[in-house]
Amino acid sequence: MSWVAIPRDLFASFGDIAKFGWRVIAEVLEGSAVRFFGESLRQAGILIVGSALVIWGMAFILGLTCGVNGAYFARSIGAPQIGGSFSALCDLREIMPLAFGYMMSAKVGTGLVAEIGAMRISDEIDALEVMGVSSLAFLCATRLLAAWMVLPFMYIAAVAAGFVGSYISVVQQVGEVSSGGYSLIFWAYQNPPDLLFSTIKGMAMATVIVLVGLYYGYTASGGPVGVGTATAKSMVLNTIVVHFLSMLGTMVFWGANPRAPIGG
Amino acid sequence: MGELAERAYLPVKNGLEQVGEMMVLTGKTLLSAVRPPFPYGLEFVQQFYFLLKLCWFPLIVSMVTLSYGAPGLQAGNFLEIFGSLDRLGGFFVLAVIRNFAPFVTAVILAGVGGTAITADLGARKIREELDALQVLGVDPVKNLVVPRFLALMVVTALFNGLAILAGLFGGVLATLTFNAPLGPFFSTLLTNATVTDLWGSLLETAIFGAIIAVVCCYKGMTASGGAEGVGRAVNQAVVISMLAVFAFNYVFTQTLLATHPEISVVK
């Protein structure tokens, strides 16, 4: 393996992934997934049962971390009462999309590669095509539709889990601000558009992660070992994409306007 | 009712068993690392080199973009309101050295390096190479797990240094975005940074590396179950190692901040 193997691989497969992703999105928009709506619902159920708790757990842990840092930072400038402002900005705008992206790529993205890759190498996808069922619609479009149906709600619940974590660490654990004082500052530093922007950020990440997972699974080859390698590869791309989209979202939504309740 | 209890009980029992087995693997790894003979030198060098080649690009890209966006633009905008953009450097000690650099290093090493290790060991497991090694009298823990464990610990700690540099570069970019001079950024950065921050960060990431290595090696060595086996092992390995790393990160950050109050004083 050479030093530039990873960047070269990524650039080489970027066009393929974009093309594949666009085809899957087109299948969903054309309504092919609706023909298999039962399958979409089943996939949505699998997503909720299998991944919700892990994602919320991750959000909760990172909320705790955010809160601890915010509380000590606020104390260090001699104003422990404003711990809420740090955790509001940190949780909602940056860390929750990241936590969601990390756990989506770890749990859902690699899970999709493993599942669909196994179907590919045991020739189940070819069998589908032989039977006259479009595998792209039945396997890929249904999963993307399921993700779009479930994930906005799961994301907002994850943000709530992060908020609870921050509250616990700032108010209960470090304990230098009263519950009411914390809430006053915490809610002053955010408003509904912020939540909307944050959700858009999370959903953009989720869509790309699902498409990347589907692509690496759909094109897997080389036996069970090949599925393992493809799963590992999907994580390389996903980690980069998550950070990149996080930066892009911050630039677009908050780059020119901090939206803080300070000044005129 | 009985069925429900069964359904809730089995996953818990399974999870606890796996945690126990990982602990046993950790103990075995530590013991065989220090007990002679030491046949793992060459494998250690190869793994070290492999991880270095695999992770440098994702790490640099992720760290620069993340620190430009989150602490750079977001906190920079906030400080700009008060007209005190020079404080951004001081904030970067907290943001990058103490938090995001270890964070991102862990995510990249678990997501890129750890998954590669799990896929590699999983492939050997299902091709029955591990069993063949044992038949030949070669201990897989000593010859495969120990070098990966040591390599991941060292590489994660060293990559943390690179992540800090890349993160500060993101901060420099953000400062330039606001058309502010760089001098104040570096001066507040250097007055606020302490040695404690740096060794805390390095120690934290070394332990992250150990956690990732144990989880990923364990999942690779116990991969099973046909076509989906290795892929599923990789999936579980990355989920477990990320959760474990972030849970540990919380405890470590909390302990470091509480036991070293002098590092959180703004100068």
Coordinates of C-alpha atoms in Angstrom, one line a residue:
Chain A
M1 CA 0.0 0.0 0.0
S2 CA 1.4 3.4 -0.9
W3 CA 1.1 6.6 0.9
V4 CA -1.4 8.1 -1.5
A5 CA -3.6 5.0 -1.8
I6 CA -6.4 6.4 0.4
P7 CA -6.8 9.8 -1.3
R8 CA -6.4 8.2 -4.7
D9 CA -9.1 5.6 -3.9
L10 CA -11.5 8.3 -2.7
F11 CA -11.0 10.5 -5.8
A12 CA -11.4 7.5 -8.0
S13 CA -14.6 6.3 -6.5
F14 CA -16.1 9.7 -5.9
G15 CA -17.7 10.0 -9.4
D16 CA -19.1 6.4 -9.1
I17 CA -20.6 7.1 -5.8
A18 CA -22.2 10.4 -7.0
K19 CA -23.7 8.6 -10.0
F20 CA -25.0 5.7 -7.9
G21 CA -26.3 8.1 -5.3
W22 CA -28.2 10.1 -7.9
R23 CA -29.8 7.0 -9.3
V24 CA -31.0 5.9 -5.9
I25 CA -32.4 9.4 -5.1
A26 CA -34.1 9.4 -8.6
E27 CA -35.7 6.0 -7.8
V28 CA -37.1 7.4 -4.6
L29 CA -38.3 10.6 -6.2
E30 CA -39.9 8.8 -9.1
G31 CA -41.9 6.8 -6.6
S32 CA -40.4 3.3 -7.2
A33 CA -39.9 3.0 -3.5
V34 CA -43.6 3.6 -2.9
R35 CA -44.4 0.4 -4.8
F36 CA -42.4 -1.4 -2.1
F37 CA -43.8 0.7 0.7
G38 CA -44.2 -2.3 3.0
E39 CA -40.5 -3.0 2.7
S40 CA -39.8 0.7 3.4
L41 CA -41.8 0.5 6.6
R42 CA -40.0 -2.7 7.6
Q43 CA -36.6 -1.0 7.1
A44 CA -37.8 2.0 9.1
G45 CA -38.7 -0.4 11.9
I46 CA -35.3 -2.0 11.7
L47 CA -33.7 1.4 11.9
I48 CA -35.6 2.4 15.0
V49 CA -35.2 -0.9 16.9
G50 CA -31.6 -1.4 15.9
S51 CA -30.0 2.0 15.9
A52 CA -32.0 4.5 17.9
L53 CA -30.7 3.7 21.4
V54 CA -27.1 3.7 20.3
I55 CA -27.4 7.0 18.6
W56 CA -29.2 8.6 21.5
G57 CA -26.6 7.1 23.9
M58 CA -23.8 8.7 21.9
A59 CA -25.6 12.0 21.8
F60 CA -26.1 11.8 25.6
I61 CA -22.4 11.1 26.2
L62 CA -21.2 13.9 24.0
G63 CA -23.8 16.2 25.7
L64 CA -22.3 15.4 29.0
T65 CA -18.8 16.2 27.7
C66 CA -20.0 19.5 26.2
G67 CA -21.6 20.4 29.5
V68 CA -18.5 19.7 31.5
N69 CA -16.3 21.8 29.2
G70 CA -18.8 24.6 29.1
A71 CA -19.2 24.7 32.9
Y72 CA -15.4 24.8 33.5
F73 CA -14.9 27.4 30.8
A74 CA -17.6 29.6 32.2
R75 CA -16.1 29.2 35.7
S76 CA -12.6 30.1 34.4
I77 CA -13.8 33.5 33.2
G78 CA -15.6 34.1 36.6
A79 CA -19.1 33.7 35.3
P80 CA -20.4 30.2 36.1
Q81 CA -23.9 31.4 35.5
I82 CA -23.4 31.6 31.7
G83 CA -22.5 27.9 31.4
G84 CA -25.7 27.5 29.5
S85 CA -24.6 29.7 26.6
F86 CA -21.6 27.5 25.8
S87 CA -23.6 24.2 26.0
A88 CA -26.4 25.7 23.9
L89 CA -24.1 26.6 21.0
C90 CA -21.9 23.6 21.4
D91 CA -24.7 21.0 21.6
L92 CA -27.2 22.3 19.1
R93 CA -25.0 23.7 16.4
E94 CA -21.9 21.5 16.3
I95 CA -21.7 18.4 18.5
M96 CA -25.1 16.9 18.0
P97 CA -24.8 16.8 14.2
L98 CA -21.3 15.3 14.7
A99 CA -22.4 12.8 17.2
F100 CA -25.3 11.8 14.9
G101 CA -23.0 11.6 11.9
Y102 CA -20.4 9.5 13.8
M103 CA -22.9 7.0 15.0
M104 CA -24.9 6.9 11.8
S105 CA -21.7 6.0 9.9
A106 CA -20.6 3.5 12.5
K107 CA -23.9 1.8 13.1
V108 CA -26.1 2.3 10.0
G109 CA -23.6 2.9 7.3
T110 CA -21.4 -0.1 8.0
G111 CA -24.4 -2.2 8.8
L112 CA -25.8 -1.5 5.3
V113 CA -22.5 -2.5 3.7
A114 CA -22.4 -5.7 5.6
E115 CA -26.0 -6.6 4.8
I116 CA -26.2 -5.6 1.2
G117 CA -22.6 -6.8 0.5
A118 CA -23.6 -10.3 1.8
M119 CA -26.5 -10.3 -0.5
R120 CA -24.3 -9.3 -3.4
I121 CA -21.7 -12.0 -2.9
S122 CA -24.2 -14.7 -2.3
D123 CA -25.8 -13.7 -5.7
E124 CA -29.1 -12.7 -4.1
I125 CA -29.1 -9.4 -5.9
D126 CA -28.7 -11.1 -9.3
A127 CA -31.5 -13.5 -8.3
L128 CA -33.8 -10.4 -7.7
E129 CA -32.9 -9.1 -11.1
V130 CA -33.6 -12.4 -12.7
M131 CA -37.1 -12.5 -11.1
G132 CA -37.8 -9.1 -12.7
V133 CA -37.6 -7.1 -9.5
S134 CA -35.4 -3.9 -9.8
S135 CA -32.8 -4.4 -7.1
L136 CA -32.0 -0.8 -7.0
A137 CA -35.6 0.1 -6.1
F138 CA -36.3 -2.8 -3.8
L139 CA -33.0 -2.8 -1.8
C140 CA -31.6 0.7 -2.1
A141 CA -34.5 3.1 -2.7
T142 CA -36.6 1.5 0.1
R143 CA -33.7 1.9 2.6
L144 CA -33.2 5.6 1.6
L145 CA -36.9 6.3 1.9
A146 CA -37.0 4.6 5.3
A147 CA -34.0 6.7 6.4
W148 CA -35.8 9.9 5.3
M149 CA -39.0 8.9 7.1
V150 CA -37.4 8.1 10.4
L151 CA -34.2 10.1 10.9
P152 CA -35.5 13.6 11.3
F153 CA -37.4 12.5 14.4
M154 CA -34.6 10.4 15.6
Y155 CA -32.3 13.4 15.2
I156 CA -34.5 15.7 17.2
A157 CA -34.7 13.1 19.9
A158 CA -30.9 12.9 19.8
V159 CA -30.6 16.6 20.3
A160 CA -33.0 16.3 23.3
A161 CA -30.7 13.5 24.7
G162 CA -27.7 15.8 24.3
F163 CA -29.5 18.6 26.1
V164 CA -30.4 16.3 29.0
G165 CA -26.7 15.3 29.2
S166 CA -25.5 18.9 29.3
Y167 CA -28.1 19.8 31.9
I168 CA -27.0 16.9 34.1
S169 CA -23.3 17.8 33.9
V170 CA -23.6 21.6 34.3
V171 CA -26.4 21.8 36.9
Q172 CA -26.2 18.5 38.8
Q173 CA -22.6 17.6 38.6
V174 CA -20.5 20.8 38.5
G175 CA -23.4 22.5 40.2
E176 CA -22.4 26.2 40.2
V177 CA -25.5 27.5 38.6
S178 CA -29.2 27.0 39.6
S179 CA -31.5 25.1 37.4
G180 CA -33.5 28.2 36.5
G181 CA -30.5 30.3 35.8
Y182 CA -29.1 27.6 33.5
S183 CA -32.4 27.3 31.6
L184 CA -32.7 31.0 31.1
I185 CA -29.4 31.4 29.4
F186 CA -29.6 28.0 27.7
W187 CA -32.9 28.8 25.9
A188 CA -32.0 32.4 25.2
Y189 CA -29.1 31.2 23.1
Q190 CA -31.1 29.2 20.6
N191 CA -34.3 29.5 18.6
P192 CA -36.4 27.3 16.3
P193 CA -34.4 28.3 13.1
D194 CA -31.3 27.0 14.8
L195 CA -32.9 23.7 15.4
L196 CA -34.1 23.6 11.7
F197 CA -30.5 24.4 10.5
S198 CA -29.0 21.8 12.8
T199 CA -31.6 19.2 11.5
I200 CA -30.7 20.0 7.9
K201 CA -27.0 19.5 8.8
G202 CA -27.8 16.1 10.4
M203 CA -30.0 15.0 7.5
A204 CA -27.5 15.9 4.8
M205 CA -24.9 13.8 6.7
A206 CA -27.4 10.9 7.1
T207 CA -28.4 10.9 3.4
V208 CA -24.8 10.8 2.3
I209 CA -23.9 8.1 4.8
V210 CA -26.8 5.9 3.7
L211 CA -25.9 6.3 0.0
V212 CA -22.2 5.5 0.7
G213 CA -23.2 2.5 2.7
L214 CA -25.5 1.3 -0.1
Y215 CA -22.8 1.9 -2.8
Y216 CA -20.1 -0.1 -1.0
G217 CA -22.5 -2.9 -0.3
Y218 CA -24.0 -3.0 -3.8
T219 CA -20.5 -3.1 -5.4
A220 CA -18.9 -5.5 -2.9
S221 CA -16.9 -8.4 -4.4
G222 CA -14.4 -11.1 -3.3
G223 CA -16.2 -13.3 -0.8
P224 CA -16.8 -12.7 2.9
V225 CA -13.4 -11.1 3.1
G226 CA -14.4 -8.6 0.4
V227 CA -17.5 -7.6 2.4
G228 CA -15.3 -6.9 5.4
T229 CA -12.9 -4.8 3.4
A230 CA -15.8 -2.8 1.8
T231 CA -17.2 -2.2 5.2
A232 CA -13.9 -0.8 6.5
K233 CA -13.6 1.3 3.3
S234 CA -17.0 2.9 3.7
M235 CA -15.9 4.2 7.1
V236 CA -12.9 6.0 5.6
L237 CA -15.2 8.0 3.3
N238 CA -17.9 8.5 5.9
T239 CA -15.6 10.1 8.5
I240 CA -14.3 12.6 6.0
V241 CA -17.8 13.4 4.7
V242 CA -19.2 14.0 8.2
H243 CA -16.5 16.5 9.1
F244 CA -16.7 18.2 5.7
L245 CA -20.4 18.6 5.8
S246 CA -20.2 19.8 9.4
M247 CA -17.9 22.6 8.3
L248 CA -20.0 23.4 5.2
G249 CA -23.2 23.6 7.3
T250 CA -21.6 25.9 9.8
M251 CA -20.3 28.2 7.0
V252 CA -23.7 28.4 5.3
F253 CA -26.0 28.7 8.3
W254 CA -23.9 30.6 10.9
G255 CA -20.9 31.8 9.0
A256 CA -22.1 35.4 8.4
N257 CA -24.4 35.7 11.4
P258 CA -23.7 34.2 14.8
R259 CA -27.4 34.6 15.8
A260 CA -26.5 35.3 19.5
P261 CA -28.7 37.4 21.7
I262 CA -26.0 40.0 22.3
G263 CA -25.9 43.6 21.1
G264 CA -28.4 45.3 18.9
Chain B
M1 CA -44.1 -12.2 30.3
G2 CA -41.6 -15.0 30.5
E3 CA -40.8 -14.5 26.8
L4 CA -40.3 -10.8 27.3
A5 CA -37.9 -11.3 30.1
E6 CA -36.0 -13.8 28.0
R7 CA -35.7 -11.3 25.2
A8 CA -34.5 -8.6 27.5
Y9 CA -32.2 -10.9 29.4
L10 CA -30.3 -12.5 26.5
P11 CA -28.8 -9.4 25.0
V12 CA -27.7 -8.1 28.4
K13 CA -26.1 -11.5 29.2
N14 CA -24.4 -11.5 25.8
G15 CA -23.1 -8.0 26.2
L16 CA -21.7 -8.7 29.6
E17 CA -20.0 -11.8 28.4
Q18 CA -18.4 -9.9 25.6
V19 CA -17.2 -7.2 27.9
G20 CA -15.7 -9.9 30.2
E21 CA -14.0 -11.6 27.3
M22 CA -12.5 -8.3 26.1
M23 CA -11.1 -7.7 29.6
V24 CA -9.6 -11.2 29.5
L25 CA -8.0 -10.4 26.1
T26 CA -6.7 -7.1 27.6
G27 CA -5.1 -9.0 30.5
K28 CA -3.6 -11.6 28.2
T29 CA -2.3 -8.9 25.8
L30 CA -0.6 -7.0 28.6
L31 CA 1.0 -10.2 30.0
S32 CA 2.3 -11.5 26.8
A33 CA 3.6 -8.0 25.8
V34 CA 6.0 -8.0 28.8
R35 CA 6.8 -11.7 29.1
P36 CA 9.7 -13.0 26.9
P37 CA 10.3 -14.0 24.2
F38 CA 9.5 -11.0 22.1
P39 CA 8.7 -12.2 18.5
Y40 CA 6.5 -9.3 17.6
G41 CA 9.1 -6.6 16.6
L42 CA 8.7 -6.9 12.8
E43 CA 5.0 -7.1 12.9
F44 CA 4.9 -4.1 15.2
V45 CA 6.9 -2.0 12.7
Q46 CA 4.7 -3.2 9.8
Q47 CA 1.4 -2.4 11.6
F48 CA 2.8 1.0 12.7
Y49 CA 3.7 1.8 9.1
F50 CA 0.4 0.5 7.8
L51 CA -1.7 2.6 10.2
L52 CA 0.4 5.7 9.4
K53 CA -0.2 5.3 5.6
L54 CA -3.9 4.6 6.2
C55 CA -4.8 7.4 8.5
W56 CA -2.8 10.5 7.7
F57 CA -5.1 11.8 5.0
P58 CA -8.5 11.3 6.6
L59 CA -7.0 12.7 9.9
I60 CA -5.7 15.9 8.4
V61 CA -8.7 16.7 6.2
S62 CA -11.1 16.0 9.1
M63 CA -9.2 18.0 11.6
V64 CA -8.7 21.1 9.5
T65 CA -12.4 21.2 8.4
L66 CA -13.7 20.5 11.8
S67 CA -11.6 23.1 13.6
Y68 CA -12.2 25.7 10.9
G69 CA -16.0 25.2 11.3
A70 CA -16.8 24.5 14.9
P71 CA -14.4 26.4 17.1
G72 CA -13.0 28.7 14.4
L73 CA -16.1 30.2 12.7
Q74 CA -18.7 29.5 15.5
A75 CA -16.6 30.8 18.4
G76 CA -14.9 33.4 16.2
N77 CA -18.3 34.9 15.3
F78 CA -19.2 35.0 19.0
L79 CA -16.0 36.7 20.0
E80 CA -16.3 39.1 17.1
I81 CA -19.4 40.5 18.7
F82 CA -17.3 41.5 21.7
G83 CA -14.6 42.8 19.5
S84 CA -12.1 40.4 21.2
L85 CA -11.2 38.1 18.3
D86 CA -7.7 37.8 19.8
R87 CA -9.2 35.5 22.5
L88 CA -9.8 32.9 19.8
G89 CA -6.3 31.5 20.4
G90 CA -7.0 31.0 24.1
F91 CA -10.2 29.3 23.2
F92 CA -8.4 26.9 20.8
V93 CA -6.5 25.5 23.8
L94 CA -9.8 24.3 25.2
A95 CA -11.3 23.4 21.9
V96 CA -8.6 21.7 20.0
I97 CA -5.9 20.6 22.4
R98 CA -8.2 19.4 25.1
N99 CA -11.2 18.2 23.1
F100 CA -11.4 18.0 19.3
A101 CA -7.9 16.7 18.6
P102 CA -8.3 13.6 20.8
F103 CA -11.9 13.3 19.6
V104 CA -11.1 13.3 15.9
T105 CA -8.0 11.1 16.4
A106 CA -10.2 8.5 18.1
V107 CA -12.8 8.6 15.5
I108 CA -10.4 8.3 12.6
L109 CA -8.3 5.6 14.3
A110 CA -11.4 3.6 15.2
G111 CA -13.2 4.2 11.9
V112 CA -10.2 3.9 9.5
G113 CA -7.5 2.0 11.4
G114 CA -9.6 -0.2 13.7
T115 CA -11.9 -1.3 11.0
A116 CA -9.0 -2.3 8.8
I117 CA -7.6 -4.4 11.6
T118 CA -10.9 -6.0 12.3
A119 CA -11.4 -6.8 8.6
D120 CA -7.8 -8.2 8.4
L121 CA -8.1 -10.4 11.5
G122 CA -11.7 -11.4 10.6
A123 CA -10.5 -12.6 7.2
R124 CA -7.8 -14.7 8.8
K125 CA -10.3 -16.1 11.3
I126 CA -12.8 -17.3 8.7
R127 CA -10.1 -18.7 6.4
E128 CA -9.1 -20.6 9.5
E129 CA -5.6 -19.2 9.5
L130 CA -5.8 -18.4 13.2
D131 CA -6.6 -22.0 14.0
A132 CA -3.7 -23.1 11.7
L133 CA -1.4 -20.8 13.6
Q134 CA -2.4 -22.3 16.9
V135 CA -1.9 -25.8 15.5
L136 CA 1.7 -24.8 14.5
G137 CA 2.2 -23.7 18.1
V138 CA 2.2 -19.9 17.4
D139 CA 0.2 -17.9 19.9
P140 CA -2.1 -15.5 18.0
V141 CA -2.4 -13.1 21.0
K142 CA 1.4 -12.7 21.2
N143 CA 2.1 -12.6 17.5
L144 CA -1.0 -10.7 16.2
V145 CA -2.8 -8.9 19.0
V146 CA 0.2 -7.5 20.9
P147 CA 1.9 -5.8 18.0
R148 CA -1.4 -4.2 16.9
F149 CA -2.2 -3.2 20.5
L150 CA 1.2 -1.5 20.9
A151 CA 1.2 0.0 17.4
L152 CA -2.3 1.5 17.9
M153 CA -1.4 3.0 21.3
V154 CA 1.8 4.7 19.9
V155 CA 0.2 5.8 16.6
T156 CA -2.9 7.2 18.3
A157 CA -0.8 9.3 20.7
L158 CA 1.5 10.5 17.9
F159 CA -1.4 11.3 15.6
N160 CA -2.8 13.4 18.3
G161 CA 0.1 15.7 17.8
L162 CA -0.5 15.9 14.1
A163 CA -4.2 16.6 14.8
I164 CA -3.3 19.5 17.1
L165 CA -1.2 21.0 14.4
A166 CA -3.9 20.5 11.8
G167 CA -6.5 22.0 14.2
L168 CA -4.4 25.0 14.8
F169 CA -4.0 25.4 11.1
G170 CA -7.9 25.5 10.9
G171 CA -7.8 28.2 13.6
V172 CA -5.3 30.2 11.5
L173 CA -7.6 29.9 8.5
A174 CA -10.6 31.1 10.6
T175 CA -8.6 34.1 11.9
L176 CA -7.6 35.0 8.3
T177 CA -11.3 34.7 7.3
F178 CA -12.1 37.4 9.8
N179 CA -9.3 39.6 8.3
A180 CA -7.6 39.6 11.7
P181 CA -3.8 39.6 12.4
L182 CA -2.3 36.3 13.4
G183 CA -0.1 37.6 16.1
P184 CA -2.7 37.9 18.9
F185 CA -4.1 34.5 18.0
F186 CA -0.7 32.9 18.7
S187 CA 0.1 35.0 21.7
T188 CA -3.2 34.1 23.5
L189 CA -2.7 30.5 22.4
L190 CA 0.7 30.3 23.9
T191 CA -0.1 32.1 27.1
N192 CA -3.1 29.8 27.8
A193 CA -1.6 26.5 26.7
T194 CA 0.0 24.5 29.5
V195 CA 2.1 21.4 29.6
T196 CA -0.6 19.7 31.6
D197 CA -3.0 20.1 28.6
L198 CA -0.5 18.5 26.3
W199 CA 0.4 15.4 28.4
G200 CA -3.3 15.0 29.3
S201 CA -4.1 15.0 25.6
L202 CA -1.4 12.5 24.8
L203 CA -2.2 10.2 27.7
E204 CA -5.9 10.3 26.8
T205 CA -5.2 9.3 23.2
A206 CA -2.8 6.5 24.1
I207 CA -5.6 5.0 26.2
F208 CA -8.0 5.5 23.4
G209 CA -5.7 3.5 21.2
A210 CA -5.6 0.7 23.7
I211 CA -9.4 0.6 23.9
I212 CA -9.7 0.6 20.1
A213 CA -7.1 -2.1 19.7
V214 CA -8.7 -4.5 22.2
V215 CA -12.2 -4.0 20.8
C216 CA -11.2 -4.4 17.2
C217 CA -8.9 -7.3 17.7
Y218 CA -11.5 -9.1 19.8
K219 CA -14.2 -8.6 17.2
G220 CA -11.9 -9.7 14.4
M221 CA -10.8 -12.8 16.2
T222 CA -14.3 -13.9 17.0
A223 CA -15.8 -13.2 13.6
S224 CA -18.1 -16.0 12.4
G225 CA -21.3 -16.7 10.5
G226 CA -20.9 -17.0 6.7
A227 CA -21.0 -14.2 4.1
E228 CA -22.1 -11.4 6.5
G229 CA -19.7 -12.4 9.3
V230 CA -16.7 -10.2 8.7
G231 CA -18.8 -7.2 7.7
R232 CA -20.9 -7.6 10.8
A233 CA -17.8 -7.9 13.0
V234 CA -16.5 -4.6 11.5
N235 CA -19.8 -3.0 12.2
Q236 CA -19.9 -4.0 15.8
A237 CA -16.2 -3.2 16.4
V238 CA -16.6 0.4 15.3
V239 CA -19.8 1.0 17.2
I240 CA -18.4 -0.5 20.4
S241 CA -15.0 1.2 20.2
M242 CA -16.6 4.6 19.5
L243 CA -19.0 4.3 22.4
A244 CA -16.3 3.1 24.7
V245 CA -13.9 5.8 23.7
F246 CA -16.4 8.6 24.1
A247 CA -17.6 7.3 27.5
F248 CA -13.9 7.2 28.6
N249 CA -13.3 10.6 27.2
Y250 CA -16.0 12.1 29.4
V251 CA -14.6 10.5 32.5
F252 CA -11.1 11.6 31.6
T253 CA -11.9 15.2 30.7
Q254 CA -13.9 15.5 33.9
T255 CA -11.1 14.1 36.0
L256 CA -8.4 16.2 34.3
L257 CA -10.5 19.5 34.7
A258 CA -11.4 18.7 38.3
T259 CA -7.9 17.7 39.5
H260 CA -6.0 20.4 37.6
P261 CA -7.9 23.6 38.3
E262 CA -4.9 25.7 37.1
I263 CA -5.4 24.7 33.5
S264 CA -8.8 26.2 33.2
V265 CA -7.8 29.7 34.3
V266 CA -7.9 32.2 31.4
K267 CA -4.7 34.2 31.3

